[in-house]
């Protein structure tokens, strides 16, 4: 039991690395898909729309990676690779769903994220991110 501790700690650190990298990629994805500088909108301008959308994205990525880790079997290398792969699939699915939502809503929805007032459409988009992530996570089980 105690002899497994270094290997288990190494695996936990590796999974953390994959999860953090995917969450950073998710942040960049939202930044690319929305107008303006996302970091500035959230931390300087305190834009609630941007914060809500990014939060939903981060929660979604976390759900996917956690499920991929939970359901992984085999060697750590294979498990890490599958976690990363499913994370990327989830990010791509979330981006596609976001763009499709933008297509079917009146006006340019992506611009709503930069508005100062909290917009109900951002709640819909946030829910969409989490729902897509749940679908990807369920596909792992």
Short mmCIF file of C-alpha atoms in Angstrom, two decimals:
data_model
loop_
_atom_site.label_atom_id
_atom_site.label_comp_id
_atom_site.label_asym_id
_atom_site.label_seq_id
_atom_site.Cartn_x
_atom_site.Cartn_y
_atom_site.Cartn_z
CA UNK A 1 0.00 0.00 0.00
CA UNK A 2 2.61 2.53 1.04
CA UNK A 3 4.89 1.42 -1.78
CA UNK A 4 2.16 2.44 -4.28
CA UNK A 5 2.04 5.99 -2.93
CA UNK A 6 4.70 7.52 -5.24
CA UNK A 7 3.15 6.00 -8.37
CA UNK A 8 -0.37 7.02 -7.29
CA UNK A 9 0.81 10.56 -6.51
CA UNK A 10 2.48 10.74 -9.91
CA UNK A 11 -0.70 9.58 -11.62
CA UNK A 12 -2.75 12.19 -9.73
CA UNK A 13 -0.32 14.92 -10.79
CA UNK A 14 -0.46 13.74 -14.40
CA UNK A 15 -4.26 13.78 -14.39
CA UNK A 16 -4.20 17.27 -12.87
CA UNK A 17 -1.88 18.38 -15.64
CA UNK A 18 -4.23 17.05 -18.32
CA UNK A 19 -7.25 18.62 -16.64
CA UNK A 20 -5.61 22.02 -16.18
CA UNK A 21 -4.31 22.04 -19.74
CA UNK A 22 -7.79 21.24 -21.08
CA UNK A 23 -9.40 23.93 -18.92
CA UNK A 24 -6.85 26.45 -20.19
CA UNK A 25 -7.68 25.35 -23.73
CA UNK A 26 -11.38 25.79 -22.93
CA UNK A 27 -10.71 29.34 -21.73
CA UNK A 28 -8.83 30.12 -24.94
CA UNK A 29 -11.68 28.61 -26.98
CA UNK A 30 -14.28 30.84 -25.32
CA UNK A 31 -11.96 33.83 -25.75
CA UNK A 32 -11.68 33.11 -29.48
CA UNK A 33 -15.43 32.58 -29.93
CA UNK A 34 -16.45 35.78 -28.14
CA UNK A 35 -15.56 39.41 -28.87
CA UNK A 36 -13.09 41.32 -26.74
CA UNK A 37 -10.42 40.23 -24.30
CA UNK A 38 -11.99 37.67 -22.00
CA UNK A 39 -9.46 38.11 -19.17
CA UNK A 40 -10.05 41.84 -19.17
CA UNK A 41 -13.84 41.41 -19.30
CA UNK A 42 -13.87 39.08 -16.30
CA UNK A 43 -11.17 40.36 -13.97
CA UNK A 44 -11.08 44.09 -14.74
CA UNK A 45 -14.54 44.94 -16.09
CA UNK A 46 -16.23 42.28 -13.89
CA UNK A 47 -18.47 41.18 -16.74
CA UNK A 48 -20.96 38.64 -15.38
CA UNK A 49 -21.89 37.33 -18.82
CA UNK A 50 -18.31 36.42 -19.64
CA UNK A 51 -17.71 34.94 -16.18
CA UNK A 52 -20.84 32.78 -16.38
CA UNK A 53 -19.96 31.44 -19.82
CA UNK A 54 -16.36 30.62 -18.86
CA UNK A 55 -17.50 29.05 -15.58
CA UNK A 56 -19.88 26.74 -17.42
CA UNK A 57 -17.12 25.81 -19.85
CA UNK A 58 -14.69 25.02 -17.03
CA UNK A 59 -17.30 22.94 -15.18
CA UNK A 60 -18.05 21.05 -18.39
CA UNK A 61 -14.41 20.28 -19.08
CA UNK A 62 -13.95 19.19 -15.48
CA UNK A 63 -16.94 16.84 -15.75
CA UNK A 64 -15.56 15.25 -18.90
CA UNK A 65 -12.03 14.81 -17.57
CA UNK A 66 -13.25 13.50 -14.20
CA UNK A 67 -15.51 10.96 -15.93
CA UNK A 68 -12.70 9.94 -18.28
CA UNK A 69 -10.42 9.36 -15.28
CA UNK A 70 -13.14 7.52 -13.36
CA UNK A 71 -13.88 5.16 -16.23
CA UNK A 72 -10.32 4.70 -17.48
CA UNK A 73 -8.83 1.25 -17.51
CA UNK A 74 -5.38 0.01 -18.25
CA UNK A 75 -2.00 1.67 -18.03
CA UNK A 76 -1.67 5.27 -16.90
CA UNK A 77 -0.44 6.39 -20.33
CA UNK A 78 -3.54 5.04 -22.03
CA UNK A 79 -5.79 6.54 -19.36
CA UNK A 80 -4.15 9.97 -19.70
CA UNK A 81 -4.43 9.84 -23.48
CA UNK A 82 -8.12 8.93 -23.35
CA UNK A 83 -8.78 11.70 -20.80
CA UNK A 84 -7.10 14.22 -23.09
CA UNK A 85 -8.89 12.90 -26.18
CA UNK A 86 -12.34 13.03 -24.60
CA UNK A 87 -11.58 16.47 -23.22
CA UNK A 88 -10.75 17.74 -26.70
CA UNK A 89 -13.88 16.07 -28.10
CA UNK A 90 -15.92 17.81 -25.40
CA UNK A 91 -14.37 21.20 -26.15
CA UNK A 92 -15.04 20.77 -29.87
CA UNK A 93 -18.65 19.75 -29.16
CA UNK A 94 -19.14 22.75 -26.84
CA UNK A 95 -17.70 25.12 -29.45
CA UNK A 96 -19.94 23.66 -32.17
CA UNK A 97 -23.02 23.90 -29.95
CA UNK A 98 -22.14 27.52 -29.09
CA UNK A 99 -21.79 28.42 -32.79
CA UNK A 100 -25.07 26.65 -33.64
CA UNK A 101 -26.82 28.57 -30.86
CA UNK A 102 -25.38 31.75 -32.33
CA UNK A 103 -26.85 30.80 -35.72
CA UNK A 104 -30.37 30.18 -34.45
CA UNK A 105 -30.70 33.20 -32.15
CA UNK A 106 -31.68 36.66 -33.37
CA UNK A 107 -28.81 39.07 -33.93
CA UNK A 108 -25.26 38.11 -33.07
CA UNK A 109 -25.42 36.16 -29.85
CA UNK A 110 -21.66 36.04 -29.36
CA UNK A 111 -21.67 39.81 -28.81
CA UNK A 112 -24.07 39.44 -25.88
CA UNK A 113 -21.21 38.07 -23.79
CA UNK A 114 -19.53 41.49 -23.84
CA UNK A 115 -22.63 43.35 -22.61
CA UNK A 116 -22.50 44.92 -19.14
CA UNK A 117 -25.98 43.77 -18.06
CA UNK A 118 -26.51 40.10 -17.30
CA UNK A 119 -28.25 38.64 -20.36
CA UNK A 120 -30.67 35.66 -20.12
CA UNK A 121 -29.17 34.18 -23.29
CA UNK A 122 -25.86 33.65 -21.51
CA UNK A 123 -27.64 31.40 -19.02
CA UNK A 124 -28.93 29.37 -21.96
CA UNK A 125 -25.45 29.14 -23.43
CA UNK A 126 -23.96 28.17 -20.07
CA UNK A 127 -26.54 25.42 -19.67
CA UNK A 128 -25.74 24.27 -23.20
CA UNK A 129 -22.03 23.94 -22.32
CA UNK A 130 -22.81 21.83 -19.26
CA UNK A 131 -25.40 19.71 -21.10
CA UNK A 132 -22.99 18.96 -23.96
CA UNK A 133 -20.31 18.06 -21.43
CA UNK A 134 -22.74 15.73 -19.66
CA UNK A 135 -23.51 13.99 -22.96
CA UNK A 136 -19.80 13.51 -23.69
CA UNK A 137 -19.20 12.29 -20.11
CA UNK A 138 -22.13 9.85 -20.35
CA UNK A 139 -20.63 8.48 -23.53
CA UNK A 140 -17.63 7.37 -21.49
CA UNK A 141 -19.58 5.10 -19.19
#
